[in-house]
Every structure is written in C-alpha cells, then in structure tokens.
mmCIF file of C-alpha atoms and ligand atoms in Angstrom:
data_model
loop_
_atom_site.group_PDB
_atom_site.id
_atom_site.type_symbol
_atom_site.label_atom_id
_atom_site.label_comp_id
_atom_site.label_asym_id
_atom_site.label_seq_id
_atom_site.Cartn_x
_atom_site.Cartn_y
_atom_site.Cartn_z
ATOM 1 C CA MET A 126 -6.656 3.825 34.299
ATOM 2 C CA ASN A 127 -8.365 2.599 31.170
ATOM 3 C CA GLN A 128 -5.946 0.229 29.392
ATOM 4 C CA SER A 129 -7.369 0.901 25.944
ATOM 5 C CA LEU A 130 -6.097 4.480 26.246
ATOM 6 C CA TYR A 131 -2.543 3.194 25.711
ATOM 7 C CA ILE A 132 -1.093 1.696 22.560
ATOM 8 C CA ALA A 133 2.062 -0.425 22.483
ATOM 9 C CA VAL A 134 4.938 0.874 20.377
ATOM 10 C CA LYS A 135 6.920 -1.510 18.155
ATOM 11 C CA LYS A 136 10.467 -1.990 19.516
ATOM 12 C CA SER A 137 12.017 -1.287 16.104
ATOM 13 C CA GLN A 138 10.265 2.098 15.992
ATOM 14 C CA ILE A 139 10.912 3.426 19.496
ATOM 15 C CA ASN A 140 13.624 5.827 18.290
ATOM 16 C CA PHE A 141 11.046 7.685 16.223
ATOM 17 C CA TYR A 142 8.990 8.695 19.276
ATOM 18 C CA LYS A 143 11.314 11.409 20.564
ATOM 19 C CA ASP A 144 8.561 14.052 20.612
ATOM 20 C CA PHE A 145 6.063 11.963 22.564
ATOM 21 C CA ASP A 146 5.556 10.814 26.125
ATOM 22 C CA LEU A 147 6.197 7.082 26.463
ATOM 23 C CA PHE A 148 4.623 5.013 29.238
ATOM 24 C CA PHE A 149 5.242 1.595 30.777
ATOM 25 C CA ARG A 150 2.827 -0.746 32.505
ATOM 26 C CA THR A 151 3.356 -1.433 36.192
ATOM 27 C CA GLN A 152 2.714 -4.763 37.900
ATOM 28 C CA LYS A 153 -0.591 -3.336 39.074
ATOM 29 C CA ASN A 154 -1.518 -2.834 35.424
ATOM 30 C CA GLU A 155 -1.282 0.908 35.679
ATOM 31 C CA TYR A 156 0.538 3.134 33.203
ATOM 32 C CA GLU A 157 3.338 5.429 34.334
ATOM 33 C CA LEU A 158 5.503 7.885 32.446
ATOM 34 C CA TYR A 159 8.775 6.281 31.269
ATOM 35 C CA LYS A 160 10.156 9.026 29.003
ATOM 36 C CA PRO A 161 8.831 12.569 28.663
ATOM 37 C CA ALA A 162 8.354 14.160 25.226
ATOM 38 C CA GLY A 163 11.533 15.728 23.839
ATOM 39 C CA ARG A 164 13.926 13.195 25.402
ATOM 40 C CA THR A 165 15.417 10.145 23.661
ATOM 41 C CA LEU A 166 16.017 6.709 25.083
ATOM 42 C CA SER A 167 19.632 5.654 24.964
ATOM 43 C CA GLU A 168 20.492 3.638 21.833
ATOM 44 C CA ILE A 169 22.149 0.943 23.916
ATOM 45 C CA ARG A 170 19.135 0.383 26.081
ATOM 46 C CA ILE A 171 17.015 0.026 22.957
ATOM 47 C CA ASN A 172 19.417 -2.297 21.119
ATOM 48 C CA GLU A 173 19.845 -4.540 24.119
ATOM 49 C CA GLY A 174 16.125 -4.551 24.717
ATOM 50 C CA ARG A 175 16.738 -3.223 28.232
ATOM 51 C CA HIS A 176 13.456 -1.459 28.564
ATOM 52 C CA PRO A 177 9.926 -2.653 29.173
ATOM 53 C CA THR A 178 7.272 -2.640 26.476
ATOM 54 C CA LEU A 179 6.452 1.023 25.956
ATOM 55 C CA PHE A 180 3.165 2.686 25.143
ATOM 56 C CA ILE A 181 1.929 6.000 23.780
ATOM 57 C CA HIS A 182 -1.259 7.673 24.898
ATOM 58 C CA HIS A 183 -4.264 7.205 22.622
ATOM 59 C CA ASN A 184 -4.542 10.997 22.133
ATOM 60 C CA ASP A 185 -1.046 11.054 20.608
ATOM 61 C CA ARG A 186 -1.631 8.249 18.147
ATOM 62 C CA ILE A 187 -2.351 10.223 14.978
ATOM 63 C CA SER A 188 0.419 12.776 15.471
ATOM 64 C CA ALA A 189 2.802 9.940 16.423
ATOM 65 C CA LEU A 190 1.808 8.072 13.266
ATOM 66 C CA LYS A 191 2.479 11.131 11.141
ATOM 67 C CA SER A 192 5.862 11.731 12.717
ATOM 68 C CA LEU A 193 6.713 8.053 12.194
ATOM 69 C CA GLN A 194 5.783 8.343 8.528
ATOM 70 C CA LYS A 195 8.063 11.354 8.086
ATOM 71 C CA SER A 196 10.963 9.313 9.432
ATOM 72 C CA PHE A 197 10.047 6.510 7.014
ATOM 73 C CA ASN A 198 10.179 8.944 4.084
ATOM 74 C CA LEU A 199 13.679 10.060 5.137
ATOM 75 C CA GLN A 200 14.832 6.435 5.401
ATOM 76 C CA LEU A 201 13.307 5.757 2.011
ATOM 77 C CA GLU A 202 15.344 8.531 0.383
ATOM 78 C CA LYS A 203 18.527 7.253 2.000
ATOM 79 C CA ASN A 204 17.995 3.673 0.849
ATOM 80 C CA ILE A 205 17.065 4.676 -2.699
ATOM 81 C CA ALA A 206 20.279 6.687 -2.880
ATOM 82 C CA GLY A 207 22.182 3.678 -1.505
ATOM 83 C CA GLY A 208 20.623 1.358 -4.125
ATOM 84 C CA ASN A 209 19.195 -1.015 -1.516
ATOM 85 C CA ILE A 210 16.025 -2.082 -3.307
ATOM 86 C CA ALA A 211 14.972 -4.808 -0.850
ATOM 87 C CA GLU A 212 15.175 -2.314 2.004
ATOM 88 C CA VAL A 213 13.262 0.273 -0.046
ATOM 89 C CA LYS A 214 10.470 -2.268 -0.500
ATOM 90 C CA SER A 215 10.348 -3.143 3.169
ATOM 91 C CA ILE A 216 10.264 0.520 4.288
ATOM 92 C CA LEU A 217 7.587 1.240 1.697
ATOM 93 C CA CYS A 218 5.420 -1.631 2.918
ATOM 94 C CA ALA A 219 5.855 -0.523 6.553
ATOM 95 C CA LEU A 220 5.000 3.069 5.624
ATOM 96 C CA VAL A 221 1.942 2.162 3.553
ATOM 97 C CA GLY A 222 0.866 -0.291 6.258
ATOM 98 C CA GLU A 223 0.942 2.452 8.889
ATOM 99 C CA ALA A 224 -0.860 4.873 6.538
ATOM 100 C CA MET A 225 -3.632 2.380 5.839
ATOM 101 C CA SER A 226 -4.011 1.366 9.476
ATOM 102 C CA GLU A 227 -6.162 4.448 10.099
ATOM 103 C CA PRO A 228 -7.034 5.724 6.621
ATOM 104 C CA ARG A 229 -9.932 7.834 7.856
ATOM 105 C CA SER A 230 -7.761 9.756 10.324
ATOM 106 C CA GLY A 231 -5.590 11.762 7.943
ATOM 107 C CA THR A 232 -2.772 9.214 7.764
ATOM 108 C CA LEU A 233 -2.919 8.991 3.954
ATOM 109 C CA GLN A 234 -1.691 12.584 3.688
ATOM 110 C CA ILE A 235 1.961 11.534 3.771
ATOM 111 C CA LEU A 236 1.674 9.322 0.679
ATOM 112 C CA PRO A 237 1.904 12.006 -2.059
ATOM 113 C CA GLU A 238 5.330 12.903 -0.629
ATOM 114 C CA THR A 239 6.347 9.236 -0.627
ATOM 115 C CA ILE A 240 5.351 8.831 -4.291
ATOM 116 C CA ASP A 241 7.139 12.064 -5.148
ATOM 117 C CA ILE A 242 10.350 10.692 -3.595
ATOM 118 C CA LEU A 243 10.059 7.426 -5.537
ATOM 119 C CA VAL A 244 9.236 9.067 -8.870
ATOM 120 C CA SER A 245 11.891 11.769 -8.683
ATOM 121 C CA LYS A 246 14.645 9.451 -7.443
ATOM 122 C CA TYR A 247 13.915 6.580 -9.821
ATOM 123 C CA SER A 248 13.234 8.704 -12.916
ATOM 124 C CA LYS A 249 16.944 8.446 -13.676
ATOM 125 C CA GLN A 250 16.921 4.637 -13.400
ATOM 126 C CA PRO A 251 13.459 3.696 -14.703
ATOM 127 C CA ASP A 252 14.027 -0.063 -14.847
ATOM 128 C CA VAL A 253 14.759 -0.320 -11.153
ATOM 129 C CA ILE A 254 11.299 0.693 -9.971
ATOM 130 C CA LYS A 255 9.732 -2.313 -11.712
ATOM 131 C CA ARG A 256 12.076 -4.622 -9.817
ATOM 132 C CA LEU A 257 10.381 -3.450 -6.619
ATOM 133 C CA ALA A 258 7.292 -5.355 -7.748
ATOM 134 C CA SER A 259 9.135 -8.637 -8.212
ATOM 135 C CA ILE A 260 10.657 -8.809 -4.731
ATOM 136 C CA SER A 261 8.467 -11.432 -3.113
ATOM 137 C CA SER A 262 7.361 -11.403 0.490
ATOM 138 C CA LYS A 263 6.355 -14.162 2.895
ATOM 139 C CA ASP A 264 2.799 -12.958 3.257
ATOM 140 C CA TYR A 265 0.808 -11.574 0.413
ATOM 141 C CA THR A 266 -1.328 -8.720 1.702
ATOM 142 C CA THR A 267 -3.305 -5.792 0.310
ATOM 143 C CA ILE A 268 -0.371 -3.568 1.296
ATOM 144 C CA ILE A 269 2.146 -5.571 -0.747
ATOM 145 C CA HIS A 270 -0.266 -5.852 -3.674
ATOM 146 C CA SER A 271 -0.820 -2.072 -3.620
ATOM 147 C CA VAL A 272 2.916 -1.327 -3.504
ATOM 148 C CA ASN A 273 3.514 -3.758 -6.407
ATOM 149 C CA VAL A 274 0.744 -2.264 -8.573
ATOM 150 C CA MET A 275 2.145 1.203 -7.847
ATOM 151 C CA ALA A 276 5.677 0.149 -8.875
ATOM 152 C CA LEU A 277 4.393 -1.417 -12.124
ATOM 153 C CA ILE A 278 2.389 1.702 -13.002
ATOM 154 C CA ILE A 279 5.295 4.038 -12.309
ATOM 155 C CA GLY A 280 7.461 1.782 -14.528
ATOM 156 C CA PHE A 281 4.784 2.009 -17.227
ATOM 157 C CA CYS A 282 4.678 5.819 -16.955
ATOM 158 C CA PHE A 283 8.477 6.043 -17.269
ATOM 159 C CA TYR A 284 8.329 3.801 -20.343
ATOM 160 C CA ARG A 285 5.648 6.019 -21.894
ATOM 161 C CA HIS A 286 7.594 9.162 -20.954
ATOM 162 C CA TYR A 287 4.748 10.669 -18.964
ATOM 163 C CA SER A 288 5.502 13.877 -17.081
ATOM 164 C CA LEU A 289 6.580 13.598 -13.456
ATOM 165 C CA ALA A 290 3.273 15.169 -12.370
ATOM 166 C CA GLU A 291 1.241 12.548 -14.286
ATOM 167 C CA THR A 292 3.489 9.759 -13.025
ATOM 168 C CA ASN A 293 3.015 10.958 -9.438
ATOM 169 C CA SER A 294 -0.728 11.075 -9.866
ATOM 170 C CA PHE A 295 -0.957 7.591 -11.453
ATOM 171 C CA GLY A 296 1.399 6.168 -8.815
ATOM 172 C CA LEU A 297 -0.753 7.504 -5.974
ATOM 173 C CA THR A 298 -3.949 6.315 -7.690
ATOM 174 C CA ALA A 299 -2.445 2.826 -7.949
ATOM 175 C CA LEU A 300 -1.228 2.804 -4.360
ATOM 176 C CA LEU A 301 -4.708 3.676 -3.084
ATOM 177 C CA HIS A 302 -6.869 1.663 -5.511
ATOM 178 C CA ASP A 303 -7.661 -0.989 -2.882
ATOM 179 C CA VAL A 304 -7.672 1.275 0.197
ATOM 180 C CA GLY A 305 -11.347 0.320 0.706
ATOM 181 C CA LYS A 306 -10.208 -3.201 1.582
ATOM 182 C CA THR A 307 -8.991 -1.840 4.929
ATOM 183 C CA GLN A 308 -12.673 -1.724 5.921
ATOM 184 C CA ILE A 309 -13.625 -5.229 4.737
ATOM 185 C CA PRO A 310 -13.751 -7.868 7.496
ATOM 186 C CA ASP A 311 -10.600 -9.999 7.703
ATOM 187 C CA GLU A 312 -12.474 -13.291 7.463
ATOM 188 C CA ILE A 313 -13.668 -12.270 3.997
ATOM 189 C CA LEU A 314 -10.402 -10.657 2.876
ATOM 190 C CA THR A 315 -8.206 -13.588 3.821
ATOM 191 C CA ALA A 316 -10.682 -16.432 3.227
ATOM 192 C CA ARG A 317 -8.728 -19.362 1.832
ATOM 193 C CA ARG A 318 -11.709 -20.551 -0.199
ATOM 194 C CA LYS A 319 -14.073 -19.160 -2.775
ATOM 195 C CA LEU A 320 -16.362 -16.501 -1.308
ATOM 196 C CA THR A 321 -20.103 -17.028 -1.038
ATOM 197 C CA TYR A 322 -22.411 -14.773 -3.054
ATOM 198 C CA TYR A 323 -23.046 -12.506 -0.044
ATOM 199 C CA GLU A 324 -19.396 -12.379 0.998
ATOM 200 C CA PHE A 325 -18.456 -11.410 -2.552
ATOM 201 C CA ARG A 326 -21.027 -8.622 -2.452
ATOM 202 C CA ILE A 327 -19.302 -7.238 0.647
ATOM 203 C CA MET A 328 -15.894 -7.640 -1.000
ATOM 204 C CA LYS A 329 -17.052 -5.711 -4.067
ATOM 205 C CA ALA A 330 -17.920 -2.764 -1.807
ATOM 206 C CA HIS A 331 -14.191 -2.040 -1.361
ATOM 207 C CA THR A 332 -14.420 0.025 -4.556
ATOM 208 C CA ILE A 333 -17.125 2.343 -3.189
ATOM 209 C CA ILE A 334 -15.594 2.534 0.293
ATOM 210 C CA GLY A 335 -12.194 3.293 -1.269
ATOM 211 C CA ARG A 336 -13.635 6.220 -3.194
ATOM 212 C CA GLU A 337 -15.277 7.564 -0.020
ATOM 213 C CA ILE A 338 -12.039 7.340 1.980
ATOM 214 C CA ILE A 339 -10.065 9.136 -0.742
ATOM 215 C CA LEU A 340 -12.656 11.897 -1.170
ATOM 216 C CA GLU A 341 -12.678 12.425 2.607
ATOM 217 C CA SER A 342 -8.871 12.607 2.796
ATOM 218 C CA GLU A 343 -7.358 16.052 2.907
ATOM 219 C CA GLY A 344 -4.203 16.399 0.850
ATOM 220 C CA ILE A 345 -5.237 13.674 -1.619
ATOM 221 C CA ASP A 346 -6.562 14.960 -4.948
ATOM 222 C CA ASP A 347 -10.151 13.875 -5.704
ATOM 223 C CA SER A 348 -9.039 12.517 -9.108
ATOM 224 C CA VAL A 349 -7.271 9.686 -7.255
ATOM 225 C CA ALA A 350 -10.705 8.278 -6.320
ATOM 226 C CA VAL A 351 -11.361 7.277 -9.941
ATOM 227 C CA GLY A 352 -8.880 4.405 -9.630
ATOM 228 C CA ALA A 353 -10.628 3.027 -6.541
ATOM 229 C CA ILE A 354 -14.098 3.092 -8.089
ATOM 230 C CA GLU A 355 -13.195 1.928 -11.620
ATOM 231 C CA HIS A 356 -10.428 -0.678 -11.339
ATOM 232 C CA HIS A 357 -12.869 -3.633 -11.435
ATOM 233 C CA GLU A 358 -14.998 -2.251 -14.257
ATOM 234 C CA LYS A 359 -14.780 -4.015 -17.661
ATOM 235 C CA LEU A 360 -15.183 -2.571 -21.141
ATOM 236 C CA ASP A 361 -18.093 -4.930 -21.923
ATOM 237 C CA GLY A 362 -19.995 -3.740 -18.831
ATOM 238 C CA SER A 363 -19.470 -7.006 -16.913
ATOM 239 C CA GLY A 364 -17.424 -5.412 -14.126
ATOM 240 C CA TYR A 365 -18.372 -3.798 -10.808
ATOM 241 C CA PRO A 366 -19.585 -1.743 -8.943
ATOM 242 C CA GLY A 367 -21.326 0.212 -11.735
ATOM 243 C CA GLY A 368 -21.099 -2.155 -14.706
ATOM 244 C CA ILE A 369 -20.078 0.918 -16.714
ATOM 245 C CA MET A 370 -18.484 0.666 -20.186
ATOM 246 C CA ASP A 371 -17.099 4.190 -20.426
ATOM 247 C CA ILE A 372 -14.038 3.706 -18.210
ATOM 248 C CA SER A 373 -11.371 6.381 -17.690
ATOM 249 C CA TYR A 374 -7.793 5.895 -18.940
ATOM 250 C CA ILE A 375 -6.410 5.237 -15.443
ATOM 251 C CA GLY A 376 -9.359 2.944 -14.667
ATOM 252 C CA LYS A 377 -8.576 0.780 -17.709
ATOM 253 C CA LEU A 378 -4.831 0.759 -17.057
ATOM 254 C CA LEU A 379 -5.297 -0.169 -13.399
ATOM 255 C CA GLY A 380 -7.696 -2.949 -14.419
ATOM 256 C CA ILE A 381 -4.956 -4.572 -16.516
ATOM 257 C CA ILE A 382 -2.097 -4.097 -14.051
ATOM 258 C CA ASP A 383 -4.258 -5.115 -11.073
ATOM 259 C CA CYS A 384 -5.145 -8.436 -12.798
ATOM 260 C CA TYR A 385 -1.530 -9.026 -13.815
ATOM 261 C CA GLU A 386 -0.175 -8.364 -10.323
ATOM 262 C CA ALA A 387 -2.790 -10.446 -8.527
ATOM 263 C CA LEU A 388 -2.315 -13.418 -10.856
ATOM 264 C CA THR A 389 1.490 -13.383 -10.668
ATOM 265 C CA ASN A 390 1.738 -12.951 -6.925
ATOM 266 C CA GLU A 391 -1.362 -14.255 -5.287
ATOM 267 C CA ASP A 392 -0.785 -17.702 -3.877
ATOM 268 C CA ARG A 393 -3.997 -19.214 -2.665
ATOM 269 C CA PRO A 394 -4.670 -22.934 -2.401
ATOM 270 C CA TYR A 395 -7.373 -22.862 -5.034
ATOM 271 C CA ARG A 396 -5.382 -20.721 -7.426
ATOM 272 C CA ARG A 397 -1.594 -21.110 -7.456
ATOM 273 C CA ALA A 398 0.560 -18.118 -8.350
ATOM 274 C CA LYS A 399 1.218 -18.038 -12.087
ATOM 275 C CA GLN A 400 4.357 -17.366 -14.071
ATOM 276 C CA PRO A 401 4.329 -13.903 -15.737
ATOM 277 C CA LEU A 402 3.950 -15.344 -19.258
ATOM 278 C CA ASP A 403 1.029 -17.625 -18.311
ATOM 279 C CA THR A 404 -0.581 -14.591 -16.732
ATOM 280 C CA LEU A 405 -0.293 -12.512 -19.863
ATOM 281 C CA GLY A 406 -1.993 -15.442 -21.656
ATOM 282 C CA LEU A 407 -4.843 -15.391 -19.136
ATOM 283 C CA ILE A 408 -5.296 -11.646 -19.453
ATOM 284 C CA LYS A 409 -5.325 -12.088 -23.226
ATOM 285 C CA GLU A 410 -8.539 -14.111 -22.877
ATOM 286 C CA ASP A 411 -10.134 -11.092 -21.218
ATOM 287 C CA ILE A 412 -8.908 -8.923 -24.079
ATOM 288 C CA GLN A 413 -10.277 -11.203 -26.786
ATOM 289 C CA SER A 414 -13.644 -11.227 -25.051
ATOM 290 C CA GLY A 415 -13.614 -7.411 -25.005
ATOM 291 C CA LYS A 416 -13.214 -6.851 -21.260
ATOM 292 C CA LEU A 417 -9.801 -5.144 -21.280
ATOM 293 C CA ASP A 418 -8.187 -2.621 -23.631
ATOM 294 C CA GLU A 419 -5.933 -4.380 -26.155
ATOM 295 C CA LYS A 420 -3.738 -1.434 -27.121
ATOM 296 C CA MET A 421 -3.069 -0.564 -23.513
ATOM 297 C CA PHE A 422 -2.346 -4.205 -22.704
ATOM 298 C CA LYS A 423 0.297 -4.332 -25.463
ATOM 299 C CA GLN A 424 1.893 -1.143 -24.185
ATOM 300 C CA PHE A 425 1.995 -2.629 -20.691
ATOM 301 C CA CYS A 426 3.681 -5.790 -22.039
ATOM 302 C CA TYR A 427 6.325 -3.686 -23.789
ATOM 303 C CA SER A 428 6.861 -1.613 -20.648
ATOM 304 C CA MET A 429 7.644 -4.864 -18.811
ATOM 305 C CA ILE A 430 10.396 -5.972 -21.182
ATOM 306 C CA GLU A 431 11.803 -2.749 -22.567
ATOM 307 C CA LYS A 432 15.135 -1.641 -21.119
ATOM 308 C CA ASN A 433 14.716 2.083 -20.599
ATOM 309 C CA LYS A 434 17.829 4.126 -20.714
HETATM 310 FE FE1 FE2 B 631 -9.690 -4.169 -5.958
HETATM 311 FE FE1 FE2 B 632 -6.186 -4.572 -6.484
#
C-alpha cells in the first residue's frame, strides 16, 4: 500500500478521532485497521501510551481536521469559562495551526466560530483578552503572531465600544492577515538573517496570496481579504504590494498593531525583541514621517493602558 496515503495522528489528539477509522503500521510496513469509525479507544490505553502510532487515511484528512477543530472550539469555551488564559492561548494556537495547515482545503471555515466564542465570552471582561497577547511562547511563529494581533485588535475594539459584529469581523481579519505566509518557503520565512532582494520579493507576495486564499474560502466574508492585502501599505505610498495611499480603516489599524506586535515579540539575532515602550517610540518615527495614522496610533496606545470596566 502507498505509505503517503496514511497520516500519523498526534497522541494528544487521538480521542478526537472517534468518527474515523484508525490504522497502524505492521512490521511489513503495511497499514491495517486498528479501530473502526464510531468506536473509541480506551482512555487508559491512550494515557499509558499502550497503542502503536496510529494513522488516518488521506481521504479522511479534511473531515478529520474539521471534527478536530470543533472539539478545540468546545475546549476553548470551557477554558475561557474556567479563566485559564494560558490554556486558552495554547488551544487557540493549536486550533489556528491546524486551520492554517491546509488553508486552501476549507479548514479556515471554523475560525469565524472561534472568534465569535472569544468575542462573546470576553466582552464581559475586556482587559483579559489583551493579556492573551502577552503570554510568551518558546517559538515565535506566524500562528502565534496572528493570534497575538487578533487579541490586541479585539481589545482595541472593546475599548472603542465597537459592536460585537464589527469586533468579530476585525478579529477574523487580524487572525488571517498573514495567512499567505503559509505558502512562503520555510527557508525564507524563518531565515535568521536579512533577506536578499529576491527573497524579500517572495516574502512580500504573502499579502497577495493571503487575499487569494481568503477570497477562495467559503464561509469567510470577502471583506476579510482587505486586511491581508493592505496591512503592509503605508500612508505615504512607501508600503507594499500596491504602494497605495488610500488605505482602508482596518488596513491602517492592522498596520499599526502588526508593527507593534512584531517588534515586541519577534526575537531574531539581528533585531532583539523590544520593550513595549521602546516599540511605541519606534512606531512614532513612522508616524512623524507620515507612514502610519497618528490618531489611530494614539487610540491604540490608550486601548493598551485603559482599564475597561
Ligand atoms: Fe504580513
Ligand atoms: Fe503580520
């Protein structure tokens, strides 16, 4: 049998595969049925690791991914209710990571529901959502950056008393602003050095690719694509990909929050992570030179310090 037809399942997620056939690999490197769809593996066997590495069939991968995401959303609700913010962040990152692993296969569809859960649950405790962004992680990835930018934008929307519908829409736009990076080669994305001119050209394409992915995705409103295409544009026309000066509200807001988040959290050898106040100073330079919107920047600063009741 063709080995690439089977995909290994993470041990921590095996319980979520009740509705799918699970296979194991024999010594002859063949795959045989281990558990038929509809049956569960005993908890004890899973906890004690008393089962071989299990696999799902390639044909099941998208429906398995969707069912996994539903379970993540349920866990998310439980942990928000329980006030466990570190766990909320880790479930969110796992969920967004799974969604972005195959963004062209319909796996983004679950995310509006995820944002809806976050916005409706945290609207009663608006300061907590911003704390999600300050929980640091070992590795800094596009997923973590996207979750942080989303948390900061939702915090901003609460501070500005935007409606829940607007907050949902801005939160989703923020979460997907860099979805195009999923298609950029890893050696460019994670290069621990300055990119060459040609590599940077490829990197810049994440804006256009992101818009394409969002427009292709069923269940994601087309307006969300504006964030992907405009978040690197600058008011003086020096940004990319279009060099446009007439940037939408969400495009300008994302530009500010994206810079802030990347500068406070990114930790690369050639550019150490900055303290929040130093970062605001750096962004200020971009404001004085007319690249970013000053009024919006001030509002963002206030949203970061204001205690919302
Ligand atoms: Fe970006
Ligand atoms: Fe970004």
